[in-house]
Coordinates of C-alpha atoms in Angstrom, one line a residue:
Chain A
M167 CA -35.0 113.7 -123.1
S168 CA -35.8 117.2 -121.4
T169 CA -35.4 120.5 -123.1
G170 CA -34.3 123.7 -121.8
W171 CA -30.9 125.6 -121.4
K172 CA -29.9 123.0 -118.6
N173 CA -29.8 120.2 -121.0
L174 CA -28.0 122.1 -123.6
Q175 CA -25.1 122.6 -121.3
T176 CA -24.8 119.0 -120.4
Q177 CA -25.3 117.7 -124.0
P178 CA -23.3 119.6 -126.5
P179 CA -24.8 119.2 -129.9
V180 CA -22.4 116.7 -131.7
R181 CA -23.8 115.3 -134.6
S182 CA -22.5 111.5 -134.5
G183 CA -24.7 108.5 -134.4
R184 CA -27.4 108.3 -131.7
G185 CA -25.8 105.5 -130.0
A186 CA -22.4 107.4 -129.5
S187 CA -24.5 110.4 -128.1
L188 CA -26.4 108.2 -125.5
A189 CA -22.9 106.6 -124.3
R190 CA -21.4 110.1 -124.3
K191 CA -24.3 111.2 -122.3
W192 CA -23.9 107.9 -119.9
V193 CA -20.5 109.0 -119.3
Q194 CA -21.2 112.5 -118.4
Q195 CA -23.8 111.3 -115.9
R196 CA -21.7 108.5 -114.6
H197 CA -22.0 109.9 -110.7
L198 CA -25.8 110.0 -111.3
Q199 CA -26.0 106.5 -113.0
T200 CA -23.8 105.1 -110.1
M201 CA -26.1 106.2 -107.5
A202 CA -29.0 105.0 -109.4
L203 CA -27.8 101.7 -110.2
L204 CA -26.8 101.4 -106.3
G205 CA -30.4 101.2 -105.7
V206 CA -31.0 98.9 -108.4
V207 CA -28.1 96.3 -107.0
W208 CA -29.9 96.7 -103.7
M209 CA -33.4 95.7 -105.1
I210 CA -32.2 92.8 -107.0
I211 CA -30.4 91.4 -104.0
F212 CA -33.1 92.0 -101.5
H213 CA -36.2 91.7 -103.6
Y214 CA -35.6 89.9 -107.1
I215 CA -33.3 86.9 -105.5
P216 CA -36.2 86.2 -102.8
M217 CA -38.7 86.2 -105.9
Y218 CA -36.4 83.6 -107.3
G219 CA -36.5 81.9 -104.1
I220 CA -40.1 81.0 -104.6
L221 CA -39.1 78.3 -107.2
I222 CA -38.7 76.5 -103.9
A223 CA -42.6 76.1 -103.6
F224 CA -42.3 73.8 -106.6
K225 CA -39.4 71.8 -105.4
H226 CA -38.1 69.5 -102.9
F227 CA -36.0 72.0 -101.1
D228 CA -33.9 71.0 -98.0
I229 CA -31.7 73.0 -95.9
I230 CA -28.1 71.8 -97.2
G231 CA -29.0 71.8 -101.1
T232 CA -29.2 74.6 -103.3
I233 CA -32.4 76.0 -105.0
S234 CA -31.2 74.7 -108.4
S235 CA -29.9 71.5 -107.6
A236 CA -33.2 70.5 -105.6
P237 CA -35.6 68.0 -107.3
W238 CA -38.7 69.3 -108.7
A239 CA -42.0 68.7 -106.9
G240 CA -44.4 70.0 -109.3
L241 CA -47.6 71.3 -107.4
E242 CA -47.2 68.7 -104.8
H243 CA -46.7 71.2 -101.6
F244 CA -50.0 73.3 -103.0
R245 CA -52.1 70.0 -103.1
A246 CA -50.7 69.2 -99.7
F247 CA -52.1 72.4 -98.0
L248 CA -55.5 72.2 -99.9
E249 CA -55.9 68.5 -98.3
D250 CA -54.5 69.9 -95.2
D251 CA -56.6 69.5 -91.8
N252 CA -56.0 73.0 -90.9
F253 CA -56.9 74.6 -94.3
W254 CA -60.2 75.4 -94.0
Y255 CA -59.9 76.8 -90.6
I256 CA -56.8 78.9 -91.6
V257 CA -58.7 80.3 -94.4
K258 CA -61.7 81.3 -92.5
N259 CA -59.7 83.2 -89.8
T260 CA -57.6 85.0 -92.3
L261 CA -60.6 86.2 -94.0
G262 CA -62.8 86.5 -91.2
I263 CA -60.4 88.9 -89.2
S264 CA -59.4 90.7 -92.5
L265 CA -63.1 91.4 -93.7
L266 CA -64.1 92.6 -90.2
K267 CA -61.4 95.0 -90.2
L268 CA -62.2 96.0 -93.6
A269 CA -65.9 96.4 -92.8
I270 CA -65.5 98.1 -89.3
G271 CA -61.9 99.6 -89.4
F272 CA -62.0 101.0 -92.6
P273 CA -65.1 103.5 -92.5
L274 CA -64.6 104.4 -88.8
P275 CA -61.6 106.6 -89.6
I276 CA -63.8 108.6 -92.3
V277 CA -66.3 109.0 -89.6
F278 CA -63.8 110.1 -87.1
A279 CA -62.4 112.6 -89.5
L280 CA -65.6 114.3 -90.6
F281 CA -66.7 115.0 -87.0
L282 CA -63.1 116.0 -86.0
N283 CA -63.4 118.4 -88.9
E284 CA -66.1 120.0 -87.5
I285 CA -64.4 121.2 -84.3
R286 CA -64.2 125.0 -84.4
S287 CA -61.3 125.6 -82.2
I288 CA -58.1 125.1 -84.2
R289 CA -56.2 124.3 -80.9
F290 CA -58.7 121.9 -79.6
K291 CA -58.4 120.0 -83.0
K292 CA -54.9 119.7 -83.2
S293 CA -54.5 118.4 -79.7
I294 CA -57.1 115.7 -80.4
Q295 CA -55.3 114.7 -83.3
T296 CA -52.3 114.7 -81.6
I297 CA -53.5 112.3 -78.9
S298 CA -55.6 110.0 -81.2
Y299 CA -52.4 109.0 -83.2
L300 CA -50.3 108.2 -80.5
P301 CA -51.2 104.6 -80.2
H302 CA -50.0 104.2 -84.0
F303 CA -46.5 104.9 -82.7
L304 CA -46.4 102.0 -80.0
S305 CA -45.4 98.5 -81.1
W306 CA -47.7 95.5 -81.0
V307 CA -45.5 93.9 -78.5
I308 CA -46.3 97.0 -76.0
L309 CA -50.1 97.0 -76.9
G310 CA -49.9 93.1 -76.5
G311 CA -48.5 93.6 -72.9
I312 CA -51.1 96.4 -72.3
L313 CA -53.8 93.8 -73.7
T314 CA -52.7 90.6 -71.7
T315 CA -52.6 93.0 -68.5
W316 CA -56.4 94.2 -69.3
L317 CA -57.8 91.2 -70.3
A318 CA -55.9 88.8 -67.5
D319 CA -58.2 87.1 -64.9
T320 CA -57.1 89.5 -62.5
G321 CA -56.8 92.4 -65.1
M322 CA -58.8 95.7 -65.2
I323 CA -62.1 94.5 -67.2
N324 CA -62.5 91.5 -65.0
Q325 CA -62.2 93.5 -61.9
L326 CA -65.1 96.1 -63.0
L327 CA -67.3 93.4 -64.2
L328 CA -67.1 91.6 -61.1
A329 CA -67.2 94.9 -58.7
W330 CA -70.4 95.6 -60.7
G331 CA -71.9 92.3 -60.4
W332 CA -72.1 91.6 -64.1
I333 CA -70.2 88.5 -64.0
D334 CA -69.4 85.7 -61.2
Q335 CA -66.3 84.3 -62.5
P336 CA -63.3 86.1 -64.2
I337 CA -63.3 85.5 -67.7
S338 CA -59.9 84.4 -69.7
Y339 CA -60.6 86.6 -72.8
L340 CA -57.2 85.5 -74.4
A341 CA -57.9 81.8 -73.6
E342 CA -61.3 81.8 -75.3
P343 CA -61.4 81.4 -79.1
S344 CA -64.7 83.1 -79.6
Y345 CA -63.6 86.5 -78.2
F346 CA -60.5 86.5 -80.3
W347 CA -61.9 87.9 -83.3
G348 CA -63.6 90.8 -81.4
I349 CA -60.1 91.4 -79.6
V350 CA -57.9 91.8 -82.7
V351 CA -60.4 94.0 -84.6
S352 CA -61.3 96.5 -81.8
S353 CA -57.3 96.8 -80.6
D354 CA -56.5 97.6 -84.2
I355 CA -59.2 100.1 -84.4
W356 CA -58.0 101.4 -81.1
K357 CA -54.5 101.6 -82.5
E358 CA -54.8 103.0 -86.2
L359 CA -58.0 105.5 -85.9
G360 CA -56.3 108.7 -85.4
W361 CA -53.4 107.8 -87.9
S362 CA -55.9 106.6 -90.6
A363 CA -57.6 109.8 -90.2
I364 CA -54.7 112.0 -91.1
I365 CA -54.9 111.7 -94.6
Y366 CA -58.6 112.4 -94.6
L367 CA -58.3 115.4 -92.9
A368 CA -55.6 116.6 -95.2
A369 CA -58.0 116.0 -97.8
M370 CA -60.7 118.1 -96.1
A371 CA -58.7 120.7 -95.5
G372 CA -58.5 121.1 -99.3
V373 CA -62.1 121.6 -99.5
S374 CA -63.1 125.3 -100.6
T375 CA -65.0 127.2 -97.9
D376 CA -67.0 128.6 -101.0
M377 CA -68.9 125.5 -101.1
Y378 CA -69.7 125.4 -97.5
E379 CA -70.9 128.9 -97.6
A380 CA -73.0 127.9 -100.8
A381 CA -74.4 125.0 -98.5
T382 CA -75.2 127.2 -95.7
I383 CA -77.2 129.9 -97.7
D384 CA -79.0 127.0 -99.1
G385 CA -79.8 125.8 -95.5
A386 CA -78.0 122.8 -95.0
G387 CA -77.3 121.8 -91.5
R388 CA -73.8 120.3 -90.3
F389 CA -74.7 116.8 -91.1
Q390 CA -76.0 117.8 -94.6
K391 CA -72.8 119.7 -95.3
M392 CA -70.6 116.8 -94.3
W393 CA -72.9 114.2 -96.6
Y394 CA -73.3 116.7 -99.5
V395 CA -70.2 118.4 -99.4
T396 CA -67.2 116.9 -97.3
L397 CA -67.7 113.3 -98.2
P398 CA -68.0 114.0 -102.1
A399 CA -64.9 115.9 -101.7
I400 CA -62.8 113.0 -100.3
K401 CA -64.1 110.6 -102.6
G402 CA -60.8 110.2 -104.6
T403 CA -59.0 109.8 -101.6
I404 CA -61.3 107.0 -100.0
S405 CA -61.2 105.2 -103.3
I406 CA -57.2 105.0 -103.4
L407 CA -57.1 103.8 -99.6
F408 CA -60.0 101.4 -100.3
I409 CA -58.0 99.7 -103.0
L410 CA -54.9 99.8 -101.1
A411 CA -56.9 98.1 -97.9
V412 CA -58.4 95.5 -100.0
S413 CA -55.1 94.7 -101.5
G414 CA -53.5 94.3 -98.0
I415 CA -56.7 92.4 -96.7
L416 CA -55.1 89.2 -96.5
N417 CA -52.6 90.4 -94.3
S418 CA -54.2 90.2 -91.3
N419 CA -51.6 91.9 -89.4
F420 CA -49.0 89.3 -88.5
D421 CA -47.4 91.3 -85.5
Q422 CA -50.7 91.8 -83.8
I423 CA -51.8 88.2 -84.2
L424 CA -48.5 86.9 -83.0
V425 CA -48.5 88.7 -79.9
L426 CA -52.2 87.6 -78.8
R427 CA -52.3 84.4 -79.9
N428 CA -51.7 81.5 -77.6
S429 CA -52.2 77.8 -77.6
L430 CA -55.7 78.0 -76.1
N431 CA -56.9 80.4 -79.0
E432 CA -55.4 78.7 -81.8
S433 CA -58.5 77.8 -83.7
A434 CA -59.5 81.5 -83.8
S435 CA -56.0 82.9 -84.2
N436 CA -54.0 80.6 -86.8
V437 CA -54.2 83.0 -90.0
V438 CA -51.9 82.1 -93.2
D439 CA -49.0 84.3 -92.2
I440 CA -48.6 82.8 -88.5
Y441 CA -49.0 79.1 -90.2
V442 CA -46.2 80.1 -92.7
Y443 CA -44.1 81.2 -89.8
Q444 CA -44.7 78.0 -87.7
V445 CA -44.2 75.4 -90.3
G446 CA -41.6 77.3 -92.2
I447 CA -39.1 78.7 -89.7
Q448 CA -40.1 76.6 -86.4
Q449 CA -40.4 73.4 -88.4
G450 CA -38.2 74.0 -91.3
R451 CA -40.5 72.9 -93.8
F452 CA -39.5 75.3 -96.4
S453 CA -40.9 74.4 -99.8
Y454 CA -44.2 73.5 -98.1
S455 CA -44.6 77.1 -96.2
T456 CA -43.2 79.0 -99.6
A457 CA -46.1 77.0 -101.2
V458 CA -48.6 78.4 -98.9
G459 CA -47.0 82.1 -98.6
L460 CA -47.2 81.7 -102.4
L461 CA -50.9 80.9 -102.6
K462 CA -51.7 84.0 -100.6
S463 CA -49.6 86.5 -102.7
V464 CA -51.6 85.3 -105.6
L465 CA -55.0 85.9 -104.0
A466 CA -53.8 89.1 -102.7
L467 CA -52.8 90.3 -106.0
I468 CA -55.9 89.3 -108.1
L469 CA -58.0 90.8 -105.0
L470 CA -56.0 94.0 -105.7
L471 CA -56.7 94.0 -109.3
I472 CA -60.6 93.4 -108.7
A473 CA -60.8 96.3 -106.1
N474 CA -58.8 98.4 -108.9
S475 CA -61.0 97.9 -111.4
V476 CA -64.0 98.2 -109.5
T477 CA -63.4 101.6 -107.9
K478 CA -62.3 102.6 -111.6
R479 CA -65.5 102.0 -112.9
V480 CA -67.6 102.9 -110.1
N481 CA -65.6 106.1 -109.3
N482 CA -63.1 106.7 -112.1
T483 CA -60.5 106.7 -109.7
S484 CA -57.6 103.8 -109.7
L485 CA -54.1 103.0 -109.1
F486 CA -53.1 102.0 -112.2
Chain B
M926 CA -67.2 133.0 -92.4
Q927 CA -68.1 131.8 -88.8
L928 CA -68.0 135.4 -87.6
L929 CA -70.8 136.7 -90.0
Q930 CA -72.8 134.0 -88.8
R931 CA -75.3 133.4 -85.5
R932 CA -74.7 129.9 -84.4
T933 CA -78.4 128.2 -83.9
A934 CA -79.6 126.3 -81.2
G935 CA -79.1 123.0 -83.3
E936 CA -75.7 124.1 -84.2
A937 CA -74.9 124.7 -80.5
I938 CA -76.0 121.3 -79.5
F939 CA -73.9 119.6 -82.4
D940 CA -70.8 121.4 -81.4
F941 CA -71.6 120.3 -77.7
V942 CA -72.3 116.7 -78.3
N943 CA -69.2 116.5 -81.0
N944 CA -66.7 118.0 -78.5
V945 CA -67.9 115.7 -75.6
F946 CA -67.4 112.7 -78.3
M947 CA -64.0 113.8 -79.0
L948 CA -63.0 113.7 -75.3
I949 CA -64.5 110.5 -74.9
I950 CA -62.2 109.2 -78.0
C951 CA -59.2 111.1 -76.1
F952 CA -59.7 109.4 -73.0
V953 CA -60.1 105.9 -74.5
T954 CA -57.0 106.3 -76.3
L955 CA -55.1 107.6 -73.3
Y956 CA -56.3 105.8 -70.3
P957 CA -54.6 102.4 -71.0
V958 CA -51.5 103.9 -71.5
W959 CA -51.8 105.8 -68.0
Y960 CA -53.1 102.6 -66.6
V961 CA -49.7 101.2 -67.3
L962 CA -47.8 104.0 -66.3
V963 CA -49.5 104.2 -63.0
N964 CA -49.3 100.8 -61.9
S965 CA -45.5 100.7 -63.0
F966 CA -45.0 103.3 -60.2
N967 CA -46.9 101.5 -57.6
E968 CA -45.3 98.7 -55.4
G969 CA -45.6 95.2 -57.2
A970 CA -47.2 93.2 -54.6
D971 CA -49.4 95.8 -53.7
A972 CA -50.6 96.5 -57.5
M973 CA -51.5 92.6 -57.6
R974 CA -54.4 93.2 -55.3
G975 CA -56.0 95.5 -58.3
G976 CA -58.0 98.6 -57.9
I977 CA -55.2 101.1 -59.1
Y978 CA -56.8 103.1 -61.8
W979 CA -55.9 106.8 -61.5
W980 CA -52.8 107.0 -59.3
P981 CA -50.4 104.9 -57.4
R982 CA -51.6 103.4 -54.1
V983 CA -48.1 102.9 -52.6
F984 CA -45.6 104.8 -54.8
S985 CA -42.1 102.8 -55.4
L986 CA -39.5 103.0 -57.9
G987 CA -38.6 99.6 -57.4
S988 CA -39.7 98.1 -60.7
Y989 CA -37.6 100.9 -62.6
Q990 CA -34.7 99.9 -60.4
A991 CA -34.9 96.2 -61.1
V992 CA -35.0 97.2 -64.7
F993 CA -32.2 99.4 -64.8
A994 CA -30.4 96.6 -62.6
N995 CA -30.9 93.9 -65.2
N996 CA -28.0 93.5 -67.7
G997 CA -30.4 91.6 -70.1
I998 CA -32.8 94.5 -70.6
M999 CA -29.8 97.0 -70.6
T1000 CA -27.8 95.2 -73.2
A1001 CA -31.2 95.0 -75.4
M1002 CA -31.9 98.6 -74.9
G1003 CA -28.2 99.4 -76.1
V1004 CA -29.1 97.2 -79.2
T1005 CA -32.2 98.9 -80.1
I1006 CA -30.7 102.5 -79.7
A1007 CA -27.6 101.6 -81.6
K1008 CA -29.8 99.9 -84.5
T1009 CA -32.3 102.9 -84.5
L1010 CA -29.4 105.6 -84.6
I1011 CA -27.5 103.7 -87.4
G1012 CA -30.4 102.3 -89.2
T1013 CA -32.3 105.3 -89.6
I1014 CA -29.3 107.4 -90.8
V1015 CA -28.3 104.5 -93.3
H1016 CA -31.6 104.5 -94.4
V1017 CA -32.8 108.0 -94.9
F1018 CA -29.2 108.7 -96.8
F1019 CA -29.3 105.8 -99.2
T1020 CA -32.8 106.1 -100.0
A1021 CA -32.6 109.7 -100.7
M1022 CA -29.7 109.4 -102.7
I1023 CA -31.2 107.0 -105.0
A1024 CA -34.4 109.0 -104.8
Y1025 CA -32.3 112.1 -106.0
A1026 CA -30.9 110.0 -108.8
Y1027 CA -33.9 108.8 -110.0
S1028 CA -35.5 112.4 -109.6
R1029 CA -33.2 113.6 -112.5
K1030 CA -35.1 113.7 -115.6
E1031 CA -31.8 113.3 -117.7
L1032 CA -31.1 110.1 -116.1
I1033 CA -30.7 107.4 -119.0
G1034 CA -32.7 104.3 -118.2
R1035 CA -35.1 106.1 -115.8
K1036 CA -38.3 104.3 -116.8
L1037 CA -36.4 100.9 -116.5
Y1038 CA -35.0 101.6 -113.1
M1039 CA -38.8 102.8 -112.0
L1040 CA -40.4 99.6 -113.3
I1041 CA -37.8 97.6 -111.4
G1042 CA -38.8 99.5 -108.4
T1043 CA -42.5 99.4 -108.8
I1044 CA -42.4 95.7 -109.1
T1045 CA -41.2 95.2 -105.8
L1046 CA -44.2 97.0 -104.4
F1047 CA -46.5 94.4 -105.6
F1048 CA -44.5 91.3 -105.5
G1049 CA -42.1 89.6 -102.9
G1050 CA -40.4 86.4 -102.1
G1051 CA -42.2 86.0 -98.8
L1052 CA -40.9 84.9 -95.5
I1053 CA -39.0 81.5 -96.4
P1054 CA -36.8 82.6 -99.3
T1055 CA -35.9 86.2 -97.5
Y1056 CA -34.9 84.0 -94.7
L1057 CA -32.6 81.6 -96.7
L1058 CA -31.2 85.1 -98.7
I1059 CA -30.0 86.3 -95.1
R1060 CA -28.8 83.1 -94.3
D1061 CA -26.7 83.0 -97.3
L1062 CA -25.5 86.6 -97.1
G1063 CA -24.4 85.5 -93.7
L1064 CA -26.3 88.1 -91.8
L1065 CA -27.9 85.3 -89.3
D1066 CA -26.6 86.9 -85.5
S1067 CA -25.1 89.6 -87.2
F1068 CA -25.7 93.2 -86.3
W1069 CA -25.8 94.1 -89.9
V1070 CA -29.1 92.3 -90.1
Y1071 CA -30.8 95.2 -88.7
I1072 CA -29.4 97.7 -91.1
I1073 CA -28.7 96.4 -94.6
P1074 CA -32.1 94.6 -95.4
A1075 CA -33.8 97.8 -94.3
M1076 CA -31.6 100.4 -95.8
F1077 CA -33.8 100.9 -98.6
S1078 CA -37.4 101.1 -99.2
F1079 CA -39.1 102.0 -102.9
F1080 CA -42.0 103.6 -101.0
D1081 CA -39.7 106.0 -99.3
L1082 CA -38.0 106.8 -102.5
I1083 CA -41.4 108.1 -104.0
I1084 CA -41.9 110.6 -100.9
F1085 CA -38.3 111.6 -101.4
M1086 CA -38.9 112.0 -105.3
A1087 CA -42.2 113.9 -104.7
F1088 CA -40.1 116.5 -102.7
F1089 CA -37.1 116.7 -105.0
R1090 CA -39.1 117.4 -108.1
E1091 CA -40.6 120.7 -106.7
L1092 CA -36.9 121.9 -105.9
P1093 CA -36.2 124.7 -108.5
D1094 CA -33.5 123.7 -111.2
A1095 CA -31.3 126.9 -110.3
L1096 CA -30.1 125.6 -107.1
E1097 CA -28.3 122.8 -109.0
E1098 CA -27.3 125.0 -111.8
A1099 CA -25.1 127.3 -109.7
A1100 CA -23.3 124.1 -108.0
K1101 CA -22.8 122.9 -111.5
I1102 CA -21.2 125.8 -112.7
D1103 CA -19.1 125.6 -109.5
G1104 CA -17.7 122.4 -110.7
A1105 CA -19.6 120.0 -108.2
N1106 CA -20.4 116.4 -109.4
D1107 CA -24.1 114.9 -108.8
F1108 CA -23.1 113.2 -105.6
G1109 CA -21.6 116.7 -104.4
I1110 CA -24.6 118.6 -105.4
F1111 CA -26.7 115.8 -103.5
C1112 CA -25.0 115.8 -100.2
R1113 CA -23.8 119.6 -100.1
I1114 CA -27.1 121.1 -101.7
V1115 CA -30.3 118.9 -102.1
L1116 CA -29.8 117.0 -98.6
P1117 CA -29.6 120.3 -96.4
V1118 CA -32.7 121.8 -98.1
S1119 CA -35.0 118.6 -98.0
M1120 CA -35.2 118.7 -94.0
P1121 CA -39.0 118.5 -94.0
V1122 CA -39.0 115.2 -96.0
V1123 CA -35.8 114.0 -94.4
A1124 CA -37.5 114.5 -90.7
T1125 CA -40.5 112.6 -92.1
I1126 CA -38.7 109.7 -93.3
A1127 CA -36.4 109.4 -90.5
L1128 CA -39.2 109.7 -88.1
F1129 CA -41.0 106.9 -90.1
H1130 CA -38.1 104.5 -89.9
G1131 CA -36.8 105.4 -86.7
V1132 CA -39.9 104.1 -85.4
Y1133 CA -39.8 101.0 -87.5
Q1134 CA -36.4 100.2 -86.1
W1135 CA -37.6 101.0 -82.6
N1136 CA -40.5 98.9 -82.7
D1137 CA -39.4 96.0 -84.6
Y1138 CA -39.1 92.9 -82.9
F1139 CA -39.6 90.4 -85.9
T1140 CA -36.1 90.8 -87.2
G1141 CA -34.4 89.8 -83.8
M1142 CA -36.6 87.0 -83.5
I1143 CA -36.1 85.0 -86.6
Y1144 CA -32.6 86.1 -87.7
I1145 CA -31.0 86.5 -84.0
N1146 CA -30.2 83.6 -81.4
N1147 CA -27.3 85.6 -79.5
T1148 CA -29.3 87.3 -76.7
D1149 CA -26.6 89.9 -76.6
L1150 CA -27.5 91.1 -80.2
Q1151 CA -31.7 91.1 -79.3
P1152 CA -33.5 94.3 -79.2
I1153 CA -35.8 95.4 -76.4
Q1154 CA -38.9 94.6 -78.4
T1155 CA -37.8 90.9 -79.0
Y1156 CA -37.1 90.7 -75.5
L1157 CA -40.3 92.1 -74.3
Y1158 CA -42.0 90.1 -76.9
R1159 CA -40.5 86.7 -75.2
V1160 CA -41.8 87.9 -71.8
V1161 CA -45.1 89.5 -73.2
A1162 CA -46.3 86.8 -75.6
Q1163 CA -44.8 83.5 -74.1
S1164 CA -45.7 84.7 -70.8
S1165 CA -42.5 83.8 -69.2
S1166 CA -42.2 87.1 -67.3
N1167 CA -40.6 84.7 -64.2
Q1168 CA -37.6 84.9 -66.5
M1169 CA -37.5 88.6 -65.8
M1170 CA -37.6 88.1 -62.2
A1171 CA -35.1 85.6 -62.2
A1172 CA -32.6 87.9 -64.3
A1173 CA -33.2 90.8 -61.8
P1174 CA -30.5 90.8 -59.1
G1175 CA -31.0 90.5 -55.5
V1176 CA -30.9 94.2 -54.8
V1177 CA -34.5 94.4 -55.6
A1178 CA -37.1 94.3 -52.9
Q1179 CA -39.6 91.3 -52.4
S1180 CA -42.4 93.7 -53.3
V1181 CA -41.5 93.8 -57.0
T1182 CA -43.5 91.4 -59.1
S1183 CA -42.6 90.1 -62.5
Q1184 CA -46.0 91.8 -63.7
S1185 CA -44.5 95.2 -62.4
I1186 CA -41.1 95.0 -64.1
K1187 CA -43.0 93.8 -67.4
L1188 CA -45.0 97.3 -66.9
A1189 CA -42.0 99.5 -66.3
T1190 CA -40.1 97.7 -69.2
M1191 CA -42.9 98.6 -71.5
V1192 CA -42.8 102.3 -70.0
V1193 CA -39.3 102.5 -70.4
T1194 CA -39.4 101.0 -74.0
T1195 CA -42.0 103.5 -75.0
L1196 CA -40.7 106.7 -73.6
P1197 CA -38.4 107.9 -76.4
I1198 CA -41.0 107.5 -79.1
V1199 CA -43.6 109.4 -77.0
L1200 CA -40.9 111.9 -76.3
V1201 CA -39.8 112.5 -79.9
Y1202 CA -43.0 112.4 -81.8
P1203 CA -44.7 115.7 -80.8
F1204 CA -41.3 117.7 -82.2
L1205 CA -41.5 116.1 -85.6
Q1206 CA -45.2 115.9 -86.3
K1207 CA -45.8 119.1 -88.1
Y1208 CA -43.6 117.6 -91.0
F1209 CA -45.1 114.1 -91.2
V1210 CA -48.6 115.1 -92.2
K1211 CA -47.2 116.4 -95.4
G1212 CA -45.0 113.5 -95.8
L1213 CA -47.9 111.3 -95.5
M1214 CA -50.0 113.1 -98.1
I1215 CA -47.5 113.0 -100.9
G1216 CA -46.8 109.2 -100.0
S1217 CA -49.9 108.1 -100.6
I1218 CA -51.3 110.2 -102.9
K1219 CA -48.5 109.7 -105.4
G1220 CA -47.9 106.1 -104.1

């Protein structure tokens, strides 16, 4: 397929049929093929077999039987979810948390990167970067531990608010559904702000200094340079990351919510992924929870396609 | 460019405000971690009274003694170390090997292989079908459930491929003339010169393995095989930290509380990552760039 002397060497110019030379070429690269096929086999087992397993969403599968022997259920499980009492608040929580994260958590790292980019001392800039992405490497279990410590009745927040006389009674933040979304969104930003900014900073490092000099000569201030030079230069990166963020919008961070939820904040914390876990793994309703999960995946895919086509039209960048 | 210019008053104010703003962000990022650290070094019963913000009031290593004397925590720590080391080595080697094969232009069926992989980025079976697969493979309650299902990632393959494509062809030619086969070339030539990207992926996967509690939570019932994060999850989320107290042997003084043991466990669990990442960080910015732009 490729040309050059490298290819001539591995492929002697034998004039036989096309199939024969392909087979010979295959034999020559048998080591390479073995390596590649190991990957294909792994993907078939760990990705494609579960995809086939989605069939149980359309069947009455029980733990003893096999997927192929289970009787068909049609769309019964999907209908059951739509008619479930929990349906609306699960959808509301999933979308609400995700949209908040997108609306606040997506632009903030860009703003942070813009301002970090204006720091003159390279050393100071590097130190801030190193510190700001530290939380990314901590697990949600650890952060859950920190948050429950801080937000407890006897925790730091309550201690301070009581000491300052802003409240009379300690507030049980994690037991109060109305606080849950705020806690989830802000702790997510706290964890990922620095990490998400890396990619923008790297893109900004590629902007030519000529552009800034020209802008300076034209009398642009720092904010104007950010707005008219830096921001347009990283537009492509922003678009790609935006598409990815939208496509992941329904994944309202399972790990995080699993750690922070409890029976008291359930009305604000139950999202699709948590529901699938509860109903599927804990209650063993395999077919039903697979149907719920599938519904979510289909919606996520549609969102990805919409975001992709919108940015393609607006910005001329797209994933595919 | 900056040397040639004079800073105006406005610029100076901007820089000052910006620096202060950045320092505030650093403080907000670090302080919660510092708070946990300080409280874990304070005597547990005294810490209950609150008010420890900057420095331990009654310094004590009691909580750490309790952690290191607790067999459950130590077993979980051992499992975590084992799965992180083995899992990372296997993941990096296997993914890099497949990426090397995929990156070779002469590979027959290359487009098909890439298609098979790309599809896995966008579609998946979801939780239940994956659980059934793991069950049918006999991986429930097995250490290998941490290693085998995580040994390959197509996303990491893309990062490796981008790096391998930049390697000069001459490198492989020389080895080929010496009679090495493709696998030998990969092991002895390509892998050793690819340390920056190997370090990046190793860090990412190592952190994943270290932090993963979900695998331990759903696939493992045997407490001897549960990783430290799963152990902590059960303590933190199910707020059953009394279990920790109960599990701590009697040598521990009364002043240790379940809360202080929890904090000490969190510190012990986090420490390895905090120690490792500054050494590897120079690599991963580049790795991340490649991954997200070509991905």
